[in-house]
CSV table of C-alpha atoms in Angstrom, one decimal:
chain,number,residue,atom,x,y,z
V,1,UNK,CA,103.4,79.2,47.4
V,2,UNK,CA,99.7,80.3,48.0
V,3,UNK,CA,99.2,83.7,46.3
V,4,UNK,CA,96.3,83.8,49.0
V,5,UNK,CA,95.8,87.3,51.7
V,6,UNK,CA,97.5,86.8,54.9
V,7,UNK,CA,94.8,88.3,56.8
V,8,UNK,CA,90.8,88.7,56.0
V,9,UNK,CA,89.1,91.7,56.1
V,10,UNK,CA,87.7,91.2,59.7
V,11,UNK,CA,91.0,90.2,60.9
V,12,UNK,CA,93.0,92.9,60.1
V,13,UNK,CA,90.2,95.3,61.3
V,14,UNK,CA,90.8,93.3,64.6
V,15,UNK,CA,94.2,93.7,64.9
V,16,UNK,CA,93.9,97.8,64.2
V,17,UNK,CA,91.2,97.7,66.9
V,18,UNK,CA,93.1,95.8,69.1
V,19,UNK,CA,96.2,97.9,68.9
V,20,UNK,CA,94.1,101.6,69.0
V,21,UNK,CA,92.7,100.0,72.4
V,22,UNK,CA,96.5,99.2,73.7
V,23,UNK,CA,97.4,102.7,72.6
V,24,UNK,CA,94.8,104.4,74.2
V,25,UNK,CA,95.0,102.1,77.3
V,26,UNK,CA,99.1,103.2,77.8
V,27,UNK,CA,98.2,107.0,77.3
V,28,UNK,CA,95.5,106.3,80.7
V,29,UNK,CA,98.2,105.0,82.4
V,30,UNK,CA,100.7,107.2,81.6
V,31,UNK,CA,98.3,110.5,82.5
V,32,UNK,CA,96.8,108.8,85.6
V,33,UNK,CA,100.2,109.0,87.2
V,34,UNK,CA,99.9,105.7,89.3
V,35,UNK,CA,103.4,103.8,89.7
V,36,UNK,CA,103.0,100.1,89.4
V,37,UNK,CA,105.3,99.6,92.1
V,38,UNK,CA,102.4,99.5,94.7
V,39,UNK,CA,101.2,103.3,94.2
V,40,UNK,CA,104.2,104.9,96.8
V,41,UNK,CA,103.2,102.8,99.4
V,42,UNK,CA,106.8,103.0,100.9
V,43,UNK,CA,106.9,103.6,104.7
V,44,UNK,CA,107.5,107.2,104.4
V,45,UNK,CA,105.2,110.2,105.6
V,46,UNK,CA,102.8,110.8,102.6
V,47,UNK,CA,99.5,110.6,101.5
V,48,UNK,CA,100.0,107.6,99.5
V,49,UNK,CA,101.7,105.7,102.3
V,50,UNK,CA,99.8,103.1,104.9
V,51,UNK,CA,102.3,103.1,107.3
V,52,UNK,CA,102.0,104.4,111.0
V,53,UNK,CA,103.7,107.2,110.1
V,54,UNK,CA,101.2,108.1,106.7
V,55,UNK,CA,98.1,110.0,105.6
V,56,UNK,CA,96.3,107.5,103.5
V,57,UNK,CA,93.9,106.8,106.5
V,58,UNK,CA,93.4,110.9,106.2
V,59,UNK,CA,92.7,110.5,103.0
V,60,UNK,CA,90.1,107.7,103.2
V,61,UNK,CA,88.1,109.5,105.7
V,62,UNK,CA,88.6,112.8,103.9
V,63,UNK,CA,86.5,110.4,101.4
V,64,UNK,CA,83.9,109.7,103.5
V,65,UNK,CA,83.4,112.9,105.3
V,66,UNK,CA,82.5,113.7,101.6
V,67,UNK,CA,85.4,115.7,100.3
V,68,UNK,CA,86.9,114.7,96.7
V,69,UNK,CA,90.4,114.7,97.8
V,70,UNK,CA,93.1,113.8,94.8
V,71,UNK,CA,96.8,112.9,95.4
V,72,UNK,CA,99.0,114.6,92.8
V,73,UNK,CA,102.0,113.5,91.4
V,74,UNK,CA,102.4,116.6,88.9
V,75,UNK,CA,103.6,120.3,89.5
V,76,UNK,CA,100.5,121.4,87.9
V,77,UNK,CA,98.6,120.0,91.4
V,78,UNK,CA,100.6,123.0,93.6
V,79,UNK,CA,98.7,125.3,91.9
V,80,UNK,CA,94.8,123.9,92.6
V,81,UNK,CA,92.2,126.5,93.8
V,82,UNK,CA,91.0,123.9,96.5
V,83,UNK,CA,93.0,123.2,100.1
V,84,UNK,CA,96.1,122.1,99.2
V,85,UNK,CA,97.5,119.9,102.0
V,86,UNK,CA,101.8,118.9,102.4
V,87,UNK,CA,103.6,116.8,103.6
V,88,UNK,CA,107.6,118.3,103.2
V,89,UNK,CA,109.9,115.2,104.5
V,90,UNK,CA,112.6,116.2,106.7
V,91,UNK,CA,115.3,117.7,104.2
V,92,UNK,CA,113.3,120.4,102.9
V,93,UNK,CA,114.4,123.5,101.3
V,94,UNK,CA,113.3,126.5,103.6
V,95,UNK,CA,113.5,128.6,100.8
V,96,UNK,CA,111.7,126.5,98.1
V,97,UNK,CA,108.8,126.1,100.4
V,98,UNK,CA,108.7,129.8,101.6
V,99,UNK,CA,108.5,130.7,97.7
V,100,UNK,CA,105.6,128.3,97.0
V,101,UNK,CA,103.6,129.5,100.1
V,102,UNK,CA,103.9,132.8,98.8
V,103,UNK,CA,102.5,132.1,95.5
V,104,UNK,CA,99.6,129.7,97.6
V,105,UNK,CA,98.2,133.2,99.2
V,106,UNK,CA,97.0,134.1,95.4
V,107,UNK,CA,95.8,131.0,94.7
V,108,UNK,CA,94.2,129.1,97.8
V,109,UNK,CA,94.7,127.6,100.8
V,110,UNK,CA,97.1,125.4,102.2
V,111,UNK,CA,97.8,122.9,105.5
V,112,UNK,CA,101.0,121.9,105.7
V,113,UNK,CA,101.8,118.8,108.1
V,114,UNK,CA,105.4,118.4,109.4
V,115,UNK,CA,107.3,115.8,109.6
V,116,UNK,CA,108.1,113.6,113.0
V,117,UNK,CA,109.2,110.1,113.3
V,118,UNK,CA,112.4,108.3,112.0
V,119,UNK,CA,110.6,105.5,110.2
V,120,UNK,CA,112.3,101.6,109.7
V,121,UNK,CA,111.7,98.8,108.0
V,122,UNK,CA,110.8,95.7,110.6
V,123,UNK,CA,114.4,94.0,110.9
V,124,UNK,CA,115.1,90.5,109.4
V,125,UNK,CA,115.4,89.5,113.1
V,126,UNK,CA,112.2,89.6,114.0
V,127,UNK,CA,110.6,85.8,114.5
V,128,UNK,CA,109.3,84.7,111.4
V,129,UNK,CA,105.6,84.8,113.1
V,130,UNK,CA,106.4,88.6,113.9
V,131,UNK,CA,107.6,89.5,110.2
V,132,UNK,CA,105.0,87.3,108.2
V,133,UNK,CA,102.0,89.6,109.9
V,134,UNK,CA,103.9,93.4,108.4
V,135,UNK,CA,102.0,94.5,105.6
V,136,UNK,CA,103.7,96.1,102.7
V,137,UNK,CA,104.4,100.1,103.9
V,138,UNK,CA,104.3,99.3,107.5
V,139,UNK,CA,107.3,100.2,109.9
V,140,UNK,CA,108.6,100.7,113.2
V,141,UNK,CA,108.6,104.3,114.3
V,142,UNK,CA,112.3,104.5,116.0
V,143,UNK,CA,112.2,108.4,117.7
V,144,UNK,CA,110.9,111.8,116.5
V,145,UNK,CA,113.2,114.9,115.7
V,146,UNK,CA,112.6,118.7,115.7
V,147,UNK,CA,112.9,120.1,112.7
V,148,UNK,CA,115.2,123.4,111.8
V,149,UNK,CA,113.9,124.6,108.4
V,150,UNK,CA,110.6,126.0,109.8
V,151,UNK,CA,112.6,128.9,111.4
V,152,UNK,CA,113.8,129.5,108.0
V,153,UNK,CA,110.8,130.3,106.5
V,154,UNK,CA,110.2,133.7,105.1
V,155,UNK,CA,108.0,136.3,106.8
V,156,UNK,CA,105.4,135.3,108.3
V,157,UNK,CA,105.3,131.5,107.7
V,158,UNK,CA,108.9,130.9,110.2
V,159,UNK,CA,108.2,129.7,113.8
V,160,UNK,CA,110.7,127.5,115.8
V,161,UNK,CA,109.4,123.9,115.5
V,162,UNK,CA,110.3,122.5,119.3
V,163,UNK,CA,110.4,118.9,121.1
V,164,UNK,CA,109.2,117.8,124.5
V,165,UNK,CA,109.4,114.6,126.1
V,166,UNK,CA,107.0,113.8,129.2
V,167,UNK,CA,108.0,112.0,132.2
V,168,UNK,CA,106.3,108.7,132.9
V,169,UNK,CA,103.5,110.2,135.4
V,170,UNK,CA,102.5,113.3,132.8
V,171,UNK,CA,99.7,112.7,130.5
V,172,UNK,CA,99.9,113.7,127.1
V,173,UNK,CA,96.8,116.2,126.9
V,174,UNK,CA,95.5,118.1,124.4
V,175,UNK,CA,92.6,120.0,123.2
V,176,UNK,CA,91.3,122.2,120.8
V,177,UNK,CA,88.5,123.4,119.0
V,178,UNK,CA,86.2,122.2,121.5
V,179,UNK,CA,87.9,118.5,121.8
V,180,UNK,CA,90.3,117.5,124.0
V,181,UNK,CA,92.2,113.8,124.6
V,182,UNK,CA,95.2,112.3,125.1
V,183,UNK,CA,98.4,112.3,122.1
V,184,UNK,CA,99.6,108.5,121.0
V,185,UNK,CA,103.1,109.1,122.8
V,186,UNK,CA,104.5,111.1,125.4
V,187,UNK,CA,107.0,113.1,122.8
V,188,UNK,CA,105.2,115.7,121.4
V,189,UNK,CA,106.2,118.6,118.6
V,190,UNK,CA,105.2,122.3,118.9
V,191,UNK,CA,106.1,125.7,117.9
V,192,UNK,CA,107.2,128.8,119.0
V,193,UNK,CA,104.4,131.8,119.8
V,194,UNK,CA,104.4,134.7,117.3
V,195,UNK,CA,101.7,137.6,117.6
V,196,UNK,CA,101.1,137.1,113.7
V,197,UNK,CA,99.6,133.5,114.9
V,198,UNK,CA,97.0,132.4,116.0
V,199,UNK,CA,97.1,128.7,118.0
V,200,UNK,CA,94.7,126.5,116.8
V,201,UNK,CA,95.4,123.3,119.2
V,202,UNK,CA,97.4,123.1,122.4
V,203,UNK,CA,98.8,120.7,124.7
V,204,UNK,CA,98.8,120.5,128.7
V,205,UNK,CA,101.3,123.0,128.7
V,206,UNK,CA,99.6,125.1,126.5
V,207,UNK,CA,102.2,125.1,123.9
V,208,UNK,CA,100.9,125.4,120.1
V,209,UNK,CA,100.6,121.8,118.0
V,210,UNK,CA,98.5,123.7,115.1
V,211,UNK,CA,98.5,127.2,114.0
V,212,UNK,CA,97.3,129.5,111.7
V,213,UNK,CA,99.2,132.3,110.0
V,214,UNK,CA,97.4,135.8,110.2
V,215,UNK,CA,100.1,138.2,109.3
V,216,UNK,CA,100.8,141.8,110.6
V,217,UNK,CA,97.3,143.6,110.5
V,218,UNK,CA,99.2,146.4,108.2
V,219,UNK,CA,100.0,143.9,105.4
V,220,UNK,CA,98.8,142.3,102.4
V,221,UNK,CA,98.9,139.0,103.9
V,222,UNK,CA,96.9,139.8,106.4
V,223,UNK,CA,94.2,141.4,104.0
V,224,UNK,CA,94.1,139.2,101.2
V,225,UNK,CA,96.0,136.4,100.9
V,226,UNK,CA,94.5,132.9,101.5
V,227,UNK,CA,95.2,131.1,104.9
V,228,UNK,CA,98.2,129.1,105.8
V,229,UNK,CA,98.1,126.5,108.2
V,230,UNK,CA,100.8,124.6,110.3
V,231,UNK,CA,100.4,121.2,112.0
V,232,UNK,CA,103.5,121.1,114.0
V,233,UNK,CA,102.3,117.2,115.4
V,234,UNK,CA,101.5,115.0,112.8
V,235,UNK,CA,100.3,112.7,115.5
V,236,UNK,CA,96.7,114.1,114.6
V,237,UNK,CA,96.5,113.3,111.0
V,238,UNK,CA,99.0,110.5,110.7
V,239,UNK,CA,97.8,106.6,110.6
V,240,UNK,CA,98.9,106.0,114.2
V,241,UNK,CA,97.2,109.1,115.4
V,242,UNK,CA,93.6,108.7,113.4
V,243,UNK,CA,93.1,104.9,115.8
V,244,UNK,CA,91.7,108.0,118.2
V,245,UNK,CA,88.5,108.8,117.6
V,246,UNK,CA,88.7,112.1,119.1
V,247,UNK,CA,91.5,112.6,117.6
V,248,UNK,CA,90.6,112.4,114.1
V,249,UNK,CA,87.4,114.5,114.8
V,250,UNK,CA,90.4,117.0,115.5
V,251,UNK,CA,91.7,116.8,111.9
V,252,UNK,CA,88.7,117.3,110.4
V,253,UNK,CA,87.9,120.1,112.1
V,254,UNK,CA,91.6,121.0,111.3
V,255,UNK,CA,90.6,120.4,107.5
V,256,UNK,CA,87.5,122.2,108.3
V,257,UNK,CA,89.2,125.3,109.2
V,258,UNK,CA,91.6,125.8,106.5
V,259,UNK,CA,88.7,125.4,104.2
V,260,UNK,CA,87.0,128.3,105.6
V,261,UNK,CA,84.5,126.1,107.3
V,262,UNK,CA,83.4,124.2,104.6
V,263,UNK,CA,83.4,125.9,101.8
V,264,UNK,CA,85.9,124.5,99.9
V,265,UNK,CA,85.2,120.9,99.0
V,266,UNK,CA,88.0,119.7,97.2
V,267,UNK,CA,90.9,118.7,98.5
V,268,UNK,CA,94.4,117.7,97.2
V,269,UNK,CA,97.4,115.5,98.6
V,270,UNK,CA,101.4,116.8,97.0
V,271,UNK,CA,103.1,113.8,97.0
V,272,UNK,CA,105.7,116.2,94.9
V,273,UNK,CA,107.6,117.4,97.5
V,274,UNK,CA,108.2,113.5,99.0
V,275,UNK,CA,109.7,112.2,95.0
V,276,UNK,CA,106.8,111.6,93.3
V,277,UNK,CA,106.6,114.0,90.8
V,278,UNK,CA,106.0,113.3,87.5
V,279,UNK,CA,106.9,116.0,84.3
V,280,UNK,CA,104.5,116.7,81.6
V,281,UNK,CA,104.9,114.7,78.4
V,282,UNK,CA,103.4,114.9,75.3
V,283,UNK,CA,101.1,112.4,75.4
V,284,UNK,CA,99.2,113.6,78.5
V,285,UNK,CA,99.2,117.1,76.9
V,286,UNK,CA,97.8,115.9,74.2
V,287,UNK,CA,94.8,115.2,75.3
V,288,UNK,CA,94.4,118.4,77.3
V,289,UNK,CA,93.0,121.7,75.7
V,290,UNK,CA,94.3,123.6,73.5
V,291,UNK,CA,95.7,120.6,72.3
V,292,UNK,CA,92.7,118.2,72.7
V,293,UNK,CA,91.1,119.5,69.2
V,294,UNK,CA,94.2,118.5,67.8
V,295,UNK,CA,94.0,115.2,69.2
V,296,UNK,CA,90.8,114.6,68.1
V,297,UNK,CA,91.1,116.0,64.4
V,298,UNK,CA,93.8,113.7,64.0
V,299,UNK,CA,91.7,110.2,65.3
V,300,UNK,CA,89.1,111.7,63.2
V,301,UNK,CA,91.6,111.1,60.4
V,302,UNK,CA,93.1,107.8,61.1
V,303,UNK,CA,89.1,106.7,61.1
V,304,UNK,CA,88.9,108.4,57.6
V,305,UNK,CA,91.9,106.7,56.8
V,306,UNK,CA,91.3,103.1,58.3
V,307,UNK,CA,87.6,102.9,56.4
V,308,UNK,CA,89.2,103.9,53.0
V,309,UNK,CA,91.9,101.0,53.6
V,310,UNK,CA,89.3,98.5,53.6
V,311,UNK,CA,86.9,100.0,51.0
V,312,UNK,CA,90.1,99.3,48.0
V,313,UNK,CA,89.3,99.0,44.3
V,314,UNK,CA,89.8,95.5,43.3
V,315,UNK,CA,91.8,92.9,45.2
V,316,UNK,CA,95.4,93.5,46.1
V,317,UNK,CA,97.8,93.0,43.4
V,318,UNK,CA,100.1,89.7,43.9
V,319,UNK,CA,103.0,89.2,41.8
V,320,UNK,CA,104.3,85.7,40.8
V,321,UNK,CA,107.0,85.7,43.6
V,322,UNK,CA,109.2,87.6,45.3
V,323,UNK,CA,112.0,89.7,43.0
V,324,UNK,CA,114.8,88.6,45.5
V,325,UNK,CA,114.6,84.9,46.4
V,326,UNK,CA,115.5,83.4,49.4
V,327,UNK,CA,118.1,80.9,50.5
V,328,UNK,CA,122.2,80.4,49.7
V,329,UNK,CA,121.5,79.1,46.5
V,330,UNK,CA,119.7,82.2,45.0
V,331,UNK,CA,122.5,84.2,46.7
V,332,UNK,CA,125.0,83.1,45.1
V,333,UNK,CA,123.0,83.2,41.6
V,334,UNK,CA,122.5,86.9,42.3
V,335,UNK,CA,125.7,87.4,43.1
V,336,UNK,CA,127.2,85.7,40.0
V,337,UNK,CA,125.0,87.4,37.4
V,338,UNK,CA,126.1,91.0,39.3
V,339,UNK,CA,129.8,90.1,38.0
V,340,UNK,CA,128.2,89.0,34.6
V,341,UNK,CA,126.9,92.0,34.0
V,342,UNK,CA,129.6,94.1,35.3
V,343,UNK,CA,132.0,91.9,33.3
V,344,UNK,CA,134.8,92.2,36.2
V,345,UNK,CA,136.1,88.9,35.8
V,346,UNK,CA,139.6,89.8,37.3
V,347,UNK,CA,138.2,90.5,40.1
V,348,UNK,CA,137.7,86.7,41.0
V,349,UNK,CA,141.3,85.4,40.8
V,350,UNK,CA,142.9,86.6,44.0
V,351,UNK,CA,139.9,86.4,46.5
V,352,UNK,CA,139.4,82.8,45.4
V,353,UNK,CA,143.0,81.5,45.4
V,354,UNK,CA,143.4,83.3,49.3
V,355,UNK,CA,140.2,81.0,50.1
V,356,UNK,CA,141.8,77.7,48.4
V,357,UNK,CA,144.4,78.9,50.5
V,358,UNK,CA,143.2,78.6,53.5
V,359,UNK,CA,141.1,75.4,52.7
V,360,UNK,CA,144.3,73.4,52.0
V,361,UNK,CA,146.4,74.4,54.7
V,362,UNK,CA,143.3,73.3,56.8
V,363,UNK,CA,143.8,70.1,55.1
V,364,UNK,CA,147.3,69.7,55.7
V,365,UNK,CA,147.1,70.8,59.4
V,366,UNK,CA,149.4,74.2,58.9
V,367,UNK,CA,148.1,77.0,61.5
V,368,UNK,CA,149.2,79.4,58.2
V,369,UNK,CA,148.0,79.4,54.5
V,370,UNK,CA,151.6,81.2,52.8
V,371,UNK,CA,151.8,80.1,49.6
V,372,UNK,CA,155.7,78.7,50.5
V,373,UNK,CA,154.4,76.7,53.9
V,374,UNK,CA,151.5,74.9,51.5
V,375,UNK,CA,154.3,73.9,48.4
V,376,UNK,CA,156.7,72.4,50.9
V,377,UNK,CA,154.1,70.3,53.1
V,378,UNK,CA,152.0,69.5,49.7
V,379,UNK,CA,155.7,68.2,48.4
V,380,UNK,CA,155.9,65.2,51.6
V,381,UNK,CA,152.2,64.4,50.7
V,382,UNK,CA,151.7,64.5,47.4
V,383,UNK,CA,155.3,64.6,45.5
V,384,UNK,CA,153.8,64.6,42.1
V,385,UNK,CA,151.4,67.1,42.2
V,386,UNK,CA,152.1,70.5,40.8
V,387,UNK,CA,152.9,73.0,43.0
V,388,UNK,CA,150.0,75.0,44.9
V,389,UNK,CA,151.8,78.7,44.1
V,390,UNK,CA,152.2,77.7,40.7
V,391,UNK,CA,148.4,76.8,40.3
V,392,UNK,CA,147.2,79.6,42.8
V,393,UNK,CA,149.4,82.5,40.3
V,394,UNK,CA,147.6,80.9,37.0
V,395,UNK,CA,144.6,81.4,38.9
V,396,UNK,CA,145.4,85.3,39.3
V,397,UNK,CA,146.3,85.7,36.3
V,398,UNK,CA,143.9,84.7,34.3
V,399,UNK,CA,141.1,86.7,33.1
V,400,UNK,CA,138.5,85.0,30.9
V,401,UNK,CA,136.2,83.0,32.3
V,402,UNK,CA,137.7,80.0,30.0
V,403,UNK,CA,141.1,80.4,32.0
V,404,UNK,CA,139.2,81.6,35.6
V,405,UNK,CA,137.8,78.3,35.4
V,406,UNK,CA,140.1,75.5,34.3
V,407,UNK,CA,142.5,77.3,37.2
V,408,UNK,CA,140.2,77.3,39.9
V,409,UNK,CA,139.3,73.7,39.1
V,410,UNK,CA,142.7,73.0,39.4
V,411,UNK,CA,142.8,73.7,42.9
V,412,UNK,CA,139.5,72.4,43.8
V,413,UNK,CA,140.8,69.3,42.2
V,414,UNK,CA,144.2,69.5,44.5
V,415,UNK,CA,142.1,70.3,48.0
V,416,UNK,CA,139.6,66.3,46.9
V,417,UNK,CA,142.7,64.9,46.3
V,418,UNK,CA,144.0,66.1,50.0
């Protein structure tokens, strides 16, 4: 056997470099948050979604109207400075919404977009022409709902959220800040009117689609805390409603608003709130301050580390083989100098006549190995020999190696004859 390295110098220094750059690769995708299940895209109503019923269109021309817009998977996201824009599906908790509102007036503004259609998946009887052109996320928008957890909301977020469906000769109008145009459908969602807000867009009717809450003119919200706006019909911002042109110049002056006209230029998408979210783990925290000067302390160590491994004195000491050889042969070697040394030679006897045991009876087709079964089947075939019981008790008795082995010859001598 070559006494020879397995690996030269530059190949193991490949093989550390190599795996460092896996490592480091898994902690990016681990922190960036993406799912490699196609990023969310799943037909419901979120940012992440390309469905008729989603906001990544919203989020695309967020983009170009030069806003840097994130989508956040992390709790750590509901707590940005910048517009903070949500997306609650249909089961949400009044209450856990009403208690994060209430810590966004301390923090910074929010837009939060309700929810409308029941989405599907296109059925598997559509022609095969049909189905082949669905993209992954689309749907088919079935009928919208009205929603009863907005008029659960604490004080002074709660409005009723309310449904109207048009006849077939009424136009769904609606306008707002200086725009106007038709809606995508004739079933549109609004809200109640309260005197602590303020209507932002309006149908034919004049019923409120966006609002903004104010708060009573004697409290703090209405001093100090950072807007809060409702889009009751997500008709404006969705996929389906941003094929409008006039529409979408809607949202963004929407957007515009709740970022007090421009001010704020950063913008992020909760995809929490739709089962996204993603908890903290070490790895990600550990390359975030205060524990990024850990991190880096300890790399800075494994460099240290890595160049003293390859800067050894001398070449690596090789012995002449390996202490413990390999294969059945060496095993059974090592096993029979253990017993040498330990000088427990009685300890042979009985495992070794149970084994002849069971050899023979193999040999003379008995499904058991007693000791009586063997003598009186070994008597029909070989009438002559000595009995196997007699042989198998010399074998137990015995105890130097003299005796051990003139008995178990005896037997092995018996199971060649069989």
């Amino acid at each position: 056997m070559s006494q020879g390295v397995a690996f030269s110098r530059g190949g193991t220094l490949a093989l550390v470099a190599g795996g460092f750059a896996l490592f480091v690769a898994l902690i990016w995708l681990i922190a960036s948050g993406e799912d490699f299940g196609g990023g969310g895209n799943n037909g419901q109503a979120h940012a992440a979604s390309k469905g008729l019923n989603g906001y990544a269109g919203l989020v695309r021309l967020l983009e170009a109207e030069g806003y840097d817009v994130t989508r956040s998977r992390s709790p750590a996201g509901l707590e940005t400075n910048a517009l903070l824009v949500l997306t609650p599906p249909p089961a949400t908790d009044a209450e856990e919404l009403g208690e994060l509102l209430r810590k966004r007036e301390n923090i910074g503004p929010t837009l939060v977009i309700l929810p409308k259609w029941s989405a599907l998946r296109p059925p598997p009887m559509l022609p095969a022409e049909v189905r082949d052109k669905f993209k992954p996320g689309w749907v088919v928008l079935t009928d919208a709902y009205e929603l009863e957890w907005p008029a659960k909301l604490p004080v002074p977020y709660a409005f009723e959220h309310k449904i109207e469906r048009l006849e077939a000769d009424e136009e769904p109008a609606w306008d707002g800040f200086g725009l106007s145009g038709q809606l995508p459908t004739r079933t549109i969602l609004y809200t109640g009117e309260k005197d602590i807000h303020e209507p932002l867009l309006f149908d034919a009717a004049g019923h409120w689609l966006a609002l903004k809450v104010l708060g009573e003119q004697d409290s703090d919200y209405y001093q100090d805390a950072h807007w809060t706006l409702f889009l009751a019909d997500p008709d404006f911002a969705n996929n389906y409603g941003l094929a409008d042109q006039t529409r979408a110049a809607a949202v963004l002056a929407l957007v515009s608003e709740a970022t007090y006209d421009g001010d704020i230029s950063e913008i992020t998408f909760d995809l929490t709130l739709n089962g996204f979210g993603a908890s903290e783990n070490l790895l990600t925290l550990a390359f975030r301050p205060p524990f990024l000067a850990a991190t880096l302390c300890l790399l800075l160590a494994l460099l240290i580390i890595g160049w003293r491994a390859f800067q050894r004195f001398g070449p690596a000491a090789a012995g002449n083989g390996p202490a413990i050889a390999f294969g059945k042969e060496r095993l059974i070697a090592n096993g029979a100098g253990l017993i040498l040394r330990a000088r427990r030679f009685g300890l042979l006897g009985t495992p070794y006549a149970a084994l002849a045991a069971r050899r023979i009876a193999g040999r003379l087709g008995l499904a058991r190995h007693d000791p009586g079964a063997i003598d009186a089947a070994l008597a029909r075939r070989l009438p002559n020999e000595e009995p196997f019981s007699r042989r198998a008790a010399r074998l137990e008795s015995a105890d130097r190696p003299a005796d051990i082995l003139s008995a178990a010859q005896a037997l092995d001598d018996l199971t060649a004859k069989l």
